[in-house]
Short mmCIF file of C-alpha atoms and ligand atoms in Angstrom, two decimals:
data_model
loop_
_atom_site.label_atom_id
_atom_site.label_comp_id
_atom_site.label_asym_id
_atom_site.label_seq_id
_atom_site.Cartn_x
_atom_site.Cartn_y
_atom_site.Cartn_z
CA MET A 153 0.10 0.20 -0.09
CA SER A 154 1.48 2.87 -0.79
CA GLU A 155 1.56 5.96 1.67
CA ASN A 156 -1.51 7.97 0.23
CA ASP A 157 -3.45 4.81 0.05
CA GLU A 158 -2.44 4.69 3.64
CA LEU A 159 -4.00 8.30 4.04
CA ILE A 160 -7.31 7.23 2.30
CA VAL A 161 -8.06 4.43 4.98
CA ILE A 162 -6.56 6.95 7.85
CA ARG A 163 -9.29 9.79 6.01
CA ASN A 164 -12.19 7.09 6.04
CA ALA A 165 -11.68 5.55 9.39
CA ALA A 166 -11.80 8.41 10.60
CA LEU A 167 -14.02 10.62 9.19
CA GLY A 168 -16.81 7.19 10.29
CA LYS A 169 -16.27 7.99 13.89
CA VAL A 170 -17.04 11.89 13.48
CA ARG A 171 -20.23 10.48 11.90
CA ALA A 172 -21.08 7.50 14.67
CA SER A 173 -19.90 10.64 17.29
CA SER A 174 -23.06 10.94 19.77
CA SER A 175 -22.39 13.56 22.28
CA SER A 176 -18.81 16.58 22.35
CA ALA A 177 -17.58 14.10 24.56
CA ASP A 178 -17.52 11.27 21.72
CA LEU A 179 -16.10 13.90 19.39
CA ASP A 180 -13.16 15.03 22.02
CA ALA A 181 -11.82 11.79 21.79
CA VAL A 182 -11.96 11.07 17.90
CA GLU A 183 -10.35 15.17 17.93
CA THR A 184 -7.20 13.93 19.71
CA GLU A 185 -6.93 10.43 17.95
CA TYR A 186 -6.30 11.80 14.45
CA LEU A 187 -5.49 15.21 15.46
CA GLY A 188 -4.35 15.54 18.81
CA ARG A 189 -0.09 16.35 19.11
CA LYS A 190 0.17 12.20 19.27
CA GLY A 191 -2.63 11.29 16.88
CA GLU A 192 -2.69 9.53 13.70
CA LEU A 193 -2.14 12.07 11.37
CA THR A 194 0.62 14.20 13.89
CA LEU A 195 2.55 11.62 13.81
CA GLN A 196 1.77 11.16 9.84
CA LEU A 197 3.78 14.76 8.95
CA ARG A 198 6.94 13.23 11.02
CA ARG A 199 7.29 10.83 8.61
CA ILE A 200 8.08 13.16 6.00
CA GLY A 201 11.71 13.04 6.42
CA SER A 202 11.72 9.43 5.83
CA LEU A 203 10.01 9.99 2.67
CA ALA A 204 11.73 9.84 -0.99
CA PRO A 205 12.82 13.61 -1.17
CA GLU A 206 10.30 14.22 -4.55
CA THR A 207 7.16 13.02 -2.99
CA ARG A 208 7.30 14.80 0.26
CA LYS A 209 5.56 17.61 -0.69
CA ASP A 210 2.71 15.50 -2.35
CA PHE A 211 2.25 13.83 1.33
CA GLY A 212 2.17 16.61 3.24
CA GLN A 213 0.44 18.51 0.66
CA ALA A 214 -2.17 15.40 1.13
CA VAL A 215 -1.56 15.38 5.50
CA ASN A 216 -3.26 18.61 5.59
CA ASP A 217 -5.84 18.34 3.96
CA ILE A 218 -6.77 15.56 5.16
CA LYS A 219 -6.65 17.62 8.47
CA ASN A 220 -8.61 20.21 7.35
CA GLU A 221 -11.38 18.18 6.08
CA LEU A 222 -11.78 16.06 8.92
CA ALA A 223 -11.12 19.68 11.57
CA GLU A 224 -14.38 21.35 9.36
CA ALA A 225 -16.09 17.88 9.52
CA ILE A 226 -15.80 17.68 13.40
CA GLU A 227 -16.55 21.74 13.87
CA ALA A 228 -20.08 20.55 11.91
CA ARG A 229 -20.87 17.57 13.73
CA ARG A 230 -20.08 19.27 17.16
CA SER A 231 -23.09 22.13 15.99
CA GLU A 232 -25.47 18.96 15.24
CA LEU A 233 -24.95 17.69 18.28
CA THR A 234 -24.96 20.93 20.41
CA ALA A 235 -28.24 21.79 18.88
CA GLY A 236 -29.65 18.81 20.19
CA GLU A 237 -28.12 17.97 23.83
CA SER A 238 -29.85 21.13 24.30
CA GLU A 239 -33.22 20.49 22.51
CA VAL A 240 -33.13 17.31 24.74
CA ALA A 241 -32.49 20.04 27.72
CA LEU A 242 -34.96 22.26 27.07
CA ALA A 243 -37.60 19.53 26.17
CA ARG A 244 -36.67 17.64 29.64
CA GLU A 245 -37.55 21.34 31.37
CA ALA A 246 -40.30 21.94 29.46
CA VAL A 247 -43.90 22.35 31.51
CA ASP A 248 -47.14 21.39 30.04
CA VAL A 249 -49.10 23.69 30.94
CA THR A 250 -52.38 21.56 30.08
CA LEU A 251 -51.88 18.99 32.78
CA PRO A 252 -54.35 19.11 35.84
CA GLY A 253 -52.94 20.66 39.14
CA ARG A 254 -51.04 18.94 42.01
CA PHE A 255 -53.64 18.50 44.31
CA TYR A 256 -51.88 19.01 47.73
CA GLN A 257 -53.07 18.81 51.01
CA THR A 258 -54.16 21.15 53.97
CA GLY A 259 -55.06 20.57 57.46
CA ARG A 260 -58.16 22.17 58.90
CA SER A 261 -59.60 22.74 61.91
CA HIS A 262 -61.11 19.91 64.38
CA ILE A 263 -64.48 19.97 64.04
CA LEU A 264 -64.97 20.56 68.06
CA VAL A 265 -62.64 23.63 67.59
CA GLU A 266 -65.26 24.35 64.06
CA THR A 267 -67.62 23.81 66.51
CA LEU A 268 -66.66 26.03 70.26
CA ASN A 269 -66.18 28.47 67.77
CA LYS A 270 -69.29 28.57 66.23
CA VAL A 271 -70.63 28.89 69.55
CA LYS A 272 -68.43 31.43 70.68
CA ASN A 273 -68.97 33.89 67.87
CA ILE A 274 -72.54 33.35 68.17
CA PHE A 275 -72.27 34.92 72.40
CA ILE A 276 -70.01 37.56 71.04
CA GLY A 277 -72.73 38.42 68.48
CA LEU A 278 -74.90 38.14 71.39
CA GLY A 279 -72.91 40.77 73.54
CA TYR A 280 -70.91 38.46 75.58
CA GLU A 281 -67.35 38.59 76.84
CA MET A 282 -65.14 35.02 76.48
CA PHE A 283 -63.32 34.50 79.99
CA GLU A 284 -60.53 31.35 79.94
CA ALA A 285 -61.18 30.12 83.18
CA PRO A 286 -58.59 27.03 85.01
CA GLU A 287 -58.66 23.16 83.82
CA VAL A 288 -57.53 22.55 87.39
CA GLU A 289 -60.24 23.83 89.90
CA GLU A 290 -60.14 25.08 93.32
CA TYR A 291 -62.53 22.78 95.26
CA ALA A 292 -64.42 25.40 96.40
CA TYR A 293 -65.22 27.17 92.98
CA ASN A 294 -65.93 24.18 91.60
CA PHE A 295 -68.86 22.84 94.35
CA GLN A 296 -69.30 24.81 97.21
CA ALA A 297 -69.49 28.53 95.75
CA LEU A 298 -72.51 27.04 93.52
CA ASN A 299 -74.30 26.33 95.95
CA TYR A 300 -73.91 21.96 96.88
CA PRO A 301 -74.40 20.60 99.67
CA GLU A 302 -71.62 19.27 100.91
CA ASP A 303 -72.91 15.20 100.85
CA HIS A 304 -73.81 15.34 97.14
CA PRO A 305 -72.93 12.73 94.83
CA ALA A 306 -70.05 14.55 92.45
CA ILE A 307 -67.95 16.07 94.91
CA ASP A 308 -66.79 11.96 96.35
CA GLU A 309 -63.78 11.87 94.69
CA GLN A 310 -65.39 8.28 92.53
CA MET A 311 -66.34 10.82 90.72
CA SER A 312 -64.39 13.61 89.76
CA PHE A 313 -60.38 14.12 89.84
CA TYR A 314 -58.82 14.80 92.77
CA ILE A 315 -55.39 16.85 92.64
CA ASN A 316 -54.95 17.48 96.03
CA ASP A 317 -57.49 18.31 99.37
CA ARG A 318 -58.24 21.56 97.07
CA ASN A 319 -58.11 21.29 93.96
CA LEU A 320 -59.41 19.19 91.19
CA LEU A 321 -60.32 18.56 87.71
CA ARG A 322 -62.82 21.16 87.16
CA THR A 323 -65.68 18.84 86.11
CA HIS A 324 -68.20 21.56 84.75
CA THR A 325 -67.11 25.10 83.30
CA THR A 326 -69.86 26.09 85.42
CA ALA A 327 -66.55 26.40 87.90
CA TYR A 328 -65.96 30.23 86.70
CA GLN A 329 -68.95 32.02 87.41
CA HIS A 330 -67.87 32.79 91.00
CA ARG A 331 -64.50 33.64 90.33
CA VAL A 332 -65.71 36.45 87.34
CA MET A 333 -68.70 37.71 89.74
CA LYS A 334 -66.43 38.14 92.97
CA GLY A 335 -64.73 40.56 90.85
CA ARG A 336 -66.85 42.38 88.87
CA LYS A 337 -69.81 44.89 89.47
CA PRO A 338 -73.56 43.82 87.39
CA PRO A 339 -74.62 44.48 84.58
CA MET A 340 -72.60 40.99 83.63
CA ARG A 341 -72.89 39.14 80.68
CA VAL A 342 -69.83 36.24 80.28
CA CYS A 343 -68.60 32.85 78.45
CA THR A 344 -66.18 30.45 79.29
CA THR A 345 -65.47 27.66 77.57
CA GLY A 346 -63.10 24.59 77.42
CA LYS A 347 -62.63 21.12 78.89
CA CYS A 348 -63.73 18.75 81.79
CA TYR A 349 -63.03 16.75 83.66
CA ARG A 350 -65.66 13.49 85.30
CA VAL A 351 -64.44 9.64 86.75
CA ASP A 352 -66.55 8.30 84.19
CA ALA A 353 -66.34 4.66 82.00
CA VAL A 354 -65.55 5.33 78.56
CA ASP A 355 -67.67 4.58 75.68
CA ALA A 356 -69.78 5.52 73.16
CA THR A 357 -71.15 8.46 74.57
CA HIS A 358 -69.29 8.76 77.89
CA GLY A 359 -66.12 10.04 78.19
CA HIS A 360 -63.50 11.42 80.73
CA THR A 361 -62.99 14.43 79.30
CA PHE A 362 -64.73 16.50 77.30
CA HIS A 363 -66.05 20.34 76.25
CA GLN A 364 -68.86 22.84 77.88
CA VAL A 365 -69.42 26.32 77.26
CA ASP A 366 -71.12 27.98 80.01
CA CYS A 367 -72.43 31.77 80.28
CA PHE A 368 -74.58 34.03 82.38
CA THR A 369 -75.88 37.11 82.63
CA ILE A 370 -76.68 39.90 85.53
CA ASP A 371 -78.03 42.71 85.28
CA LYS A 372 -81.32 45.07 86.85
CA GLY A 373 -84.83 42.97 85.67
CA ILE A 374 -83.58 39.44 84.01
CA THR A 375 -86.40 37.17 83.75
CA MET A 376 -86.40 33.30 82.79
CA ALA A 377 -87.91 35.56 78.65
CA ASP A 378 -84.54 36.66 78.67
CA LEU A 379 -83.25 33.26 79.15
CA LYS A 380 -85.78 31.72 76.56
CA GLY A 381 -85.17 34.84 74.11
CA THR A 382 -80.92 33.84 74.30
CA MET A 383 -81.20 30.78 73.78
CA HIS A 384 -83.90 30.93 71.30
CA GLN A 385 -81.73 33.59 69.24
CA PHE A 386 -78.51 31.19 70.02
CA ALA A 387 -80.57 27.73 68.76
CA VAL A 388 -81.40 29.70 65.75
CA GLU A 389 -78.10 30.45 65.07
CA MET A 390 -76.76 27.38 65.48
CA PHE A 391 -79.53 24.78 63.73
CA GLY A 392 -81.73 27.13 61.70
CA LYS A 393 -84.31 29.36 61.74
CA ASP A 394 -87.11 26.25 61.73
CA VAL A 395 -85.31 25.28 65.03
CA ASP A 396 -88.31 25.18 67.60
CA VAL A 397 -87.30 25.33 71.90
CA ARG A 398 -88.62 23.38 74.77
CA PHE A 399 -88.25 24.35 79.07
CA ARG A 400 -88.58 21.71 81.26
CA PRO A 401 -87.74 21.66 85.23
CA ASP A 402 -85.00 20.24 86.32
CA PHE A 403 -82.96 21.22 89.56
CA PHE A 404 -78.88 22.04 89.42
CA PRO A 405 -77.30 23.42 92.87
CA PHE A 406 -76.80 26.71 91.28
CA VAL A 407 -80.03 27.88 89.93
CA GLU A 408 -83.54 28.48 90.79
CA PRO A 409 -85.70 27.56 89.26
CA GLY A 410 -83.64 25.35 86.62
CA ALA A 411 -84.52 24.20 83.29
CA GLU A 412 -83.76 21.63 81.39
CA VAL A 413 -83.45 22.61 77.69
CA ALA A 414 -84.07 21.33 73.99
CA VAL A 415 -84.18 21.93 70.84
CA THR A 416 -86.31 20.49 67.71
CA CYS A 417 -84.82 17.97 66.34
CA THR A 418 -81.62 18.49 63.90
CA ILE A 419 -82.24 15.41 62.20
CA CYS A 420 -86.20 14.50 61.65
CA GLY A 421 -87.08 18.55 61.93
CA GLY A 422 -89.71 16.68 65.08
CA SER A 423 -91.48 13.73 63.89
CA GLY A 424 -89.43 11.43 65.63
CA CYS A 425 -86.45 9.78 64.95
CA ASN A 426 -83.83 7.39 66.07
CA VAL A 427 -81.65 9.98 67.16
CA CYS A 428 -84.06 11.54 69.30
CA LYS A 429 -85.29 8.32 70.03
CA GLY A 430 -88.75 9.52 68.52
CA THR A 431 -89.52 12.19 70.74
CA GLY A 432 -88.71 15.23 68.40
CA TRP A 433 -86.77 16.86 71.02
CA LEU A 434 -82.89 17.14 71.96
CA GLU A 435 -81.64 17.87 75.63
CA LEU A 436 -79.35 20.99 75.14
CA ALA A 437 -78.18 22.01 77.77
CA GLY A 438 -78.71 22.99 81.48
CA ALA A 439 -80.35 26.54 82.59
CA GLY A 440 -81.92 28.53 84.96
CA MET A 441 -82.05 31.88 87.49
CA ILE A 442 -79.26 32.57 88.79
CA HIS A 443 -79.95 31.03 92.72
CA PRO A 444 -79.54 34.37 95.34
CA ASN A 445 -77.34 32.44 97.29
CA ILE A 446 -74.50 32.36 94.30
CA LEU A 447 -75.09 36.33 93.78
CA GLU A 448 -74.94 36.94 97.04
CA GLY A 449 -71.89 35.14 98.04
CA ALA A 450 -70.24 37.21 95.45
CA GLY A 451 -71.55 40.07 96.47
CA ILE A 452 -73.86 41.01 94.89
CA ASP A 453 -77.40 42.46 96.31
CA SER A 454 -80.17 39.99 94.79
CA GLU A 455 -82.95 42.02 95.90
CA VAL A 456 -81.80 44.30 93.30
CA TYR A 457 -79.83 42.25 90.88
CA THR A 458 -80.91 38.89 89.47
CA GLY A 459 -78.88 37.03 86.44
CA PHE A 460 -79.86 33.88 84.43
CA ALA A 461 -77.16 30.98 83.00
CA PHE A 462 -76.91 28.48 81.07
CA GLY A 463 -74.66 25.27 79.86
CA PHE A 464 -73.99 22.58 77.32
CA GLY A 465 -71.73 20.08 76.29
CA ILE A 466 -69.60 20.60 72.57
CA GLU A 467 -69.68 16.89 71.78
CA ARG A 468 -73.24 16.84 71.51
CA MET A 469 -73.60 19.02 69.11
CA PRO A 470 -71.42 17.83 65.78
CA MET A 471 -73.12 13.93 67.23
CA LEU A 472 -76.11 15.07 66.81
CA MET A 473 -76.15 17.31 63.50
CA HIS A 474 -74.36 14.40 61.55
CA ASP A 475 -75.87 11.47 63.71
CA ILE A 476 -71.88 10.27 64.64
CA GLY A 477 -72.75 7.75 66.97
CA ASP A 478 -69.47 7.55 69.21
CA LEU A 479 -67.88 9.65 71.37
CA ARG A 480 -64.90 8.74 71.19
CA LEU A 481 -64.03 9.00 67.42
CA PHE A 482 -63.68 13.30 68.31
CA MET A 483 -60.41 11.90 70.56
CA GLU A 484 -59.33 9.67 68.15
CA ASN A 485 -57.86 11.46 65.73
CA ASP A 486 -59.01 9.38 62.76
CA LEU A 487 -58.45 10.84 59.40
CA ARG A 488 -60.52 9.23 57.71
CA PHE A 489 -63.20 10.31 60.48
CA LEU A 490 -61.81 14.26 60.40
CA ARG A 491 -61.40 14.47 57.17
CA GLN A 492 -65.46 13.89 56.70
CA PHE A 493 -66.33 17.55 58.32
N1 DAH B 527 -72.93 22.36 84.55
C1 DAH B 527 -74.38 21.31 84.62
C2 DAH B 527 -73.69 20.16 83.96
O1 DAH B 527 -72.44 20.25 83.96
C3 DAH B 527 -75.12 22.33 82.95
C4 DAH B 527 -75.39 23.64 83.81
C5 DAH B 527 -76.90 23.51 84.48
C6 DAH B 527 -75.09 24.92 84.12
C7 DAH B 527 -77.24 24.41 84.75
C8 DAH B 527 -75.01 26.24 83.90
C9 DAH B 527 -76.96 26.27 84.47
O2 DAH B 527 -74.82 27.58 83.87
O3 DAH B 527 -77.53 27.04 84.45
O4 DAH B 527 -74.01 19.98 83.97
#
């Protein structure tokens, strides 16, 4: 094979590799292999001295032509490849604006918090002030100041969680009443909400921890009619305008007369169903006119001032409105349950 034939073989192989290269890195390798300092074509130029003098010029010319041709081919291929690579990069970054959006899960208030907030907002709207009272309460506020006789069963350790001789976990939010009354002068319109605790075997309708709201009003000339109007207004805002309110006599040591307040069943509208056990009514709250002993105990003249009070459980409302049969669901924090509201 003549020198020139050898050059043709090298040229063809080199151009073949240029065409076959699929990335800039491949191309760099081909470039070094043929055109680098120790590349095949560079080495060919160094052979010139060993050739017959009359062939040197043509041979040198041929090597240089091939080097130029190869360099051009490499550049052409390089621009092809970089165009392709940036297309790939663009495609990777492209956003398809027609795809459906991503669904983000957001948190939400617990159903009991929502119910509490709704109740609070209704009473704030009626002019009540919200008062924060302690959960660890003095025995005296929880019972004595509320006119409980010393032998009342609730006072028994079997019924209430005592911390020590003086303090217990409040058994009802009503315990805040004396705290507020003794430090103020009428008129007063105050509510508190929060957790209460009782020793109770836990089942579908009993818990050791539950929530209550308790409110009272004291002013000159307050009567049972004001209590009825307030309860009616609350029921309408909570359950809707078609709701009716029923009062029946009941007993609580801190009110006289005392009443049990019921509203028309939110499920059947009063015609009778299994939630209201066929009666058409749902018992909602305890209420009454504040006992004169309570007012006098707080330094309020019961000849001049009268007041009403009422209190009720919070869990009962969502249970009635959503027909929830088991109280424990509220505290278990099972998201499948909580996400329904
Ligand atoms: N504290 C009572 C209970 O836990 C409910 C209650 C009844 C509150 C009558 C009141 C009231 O303010 O006047 O069962």
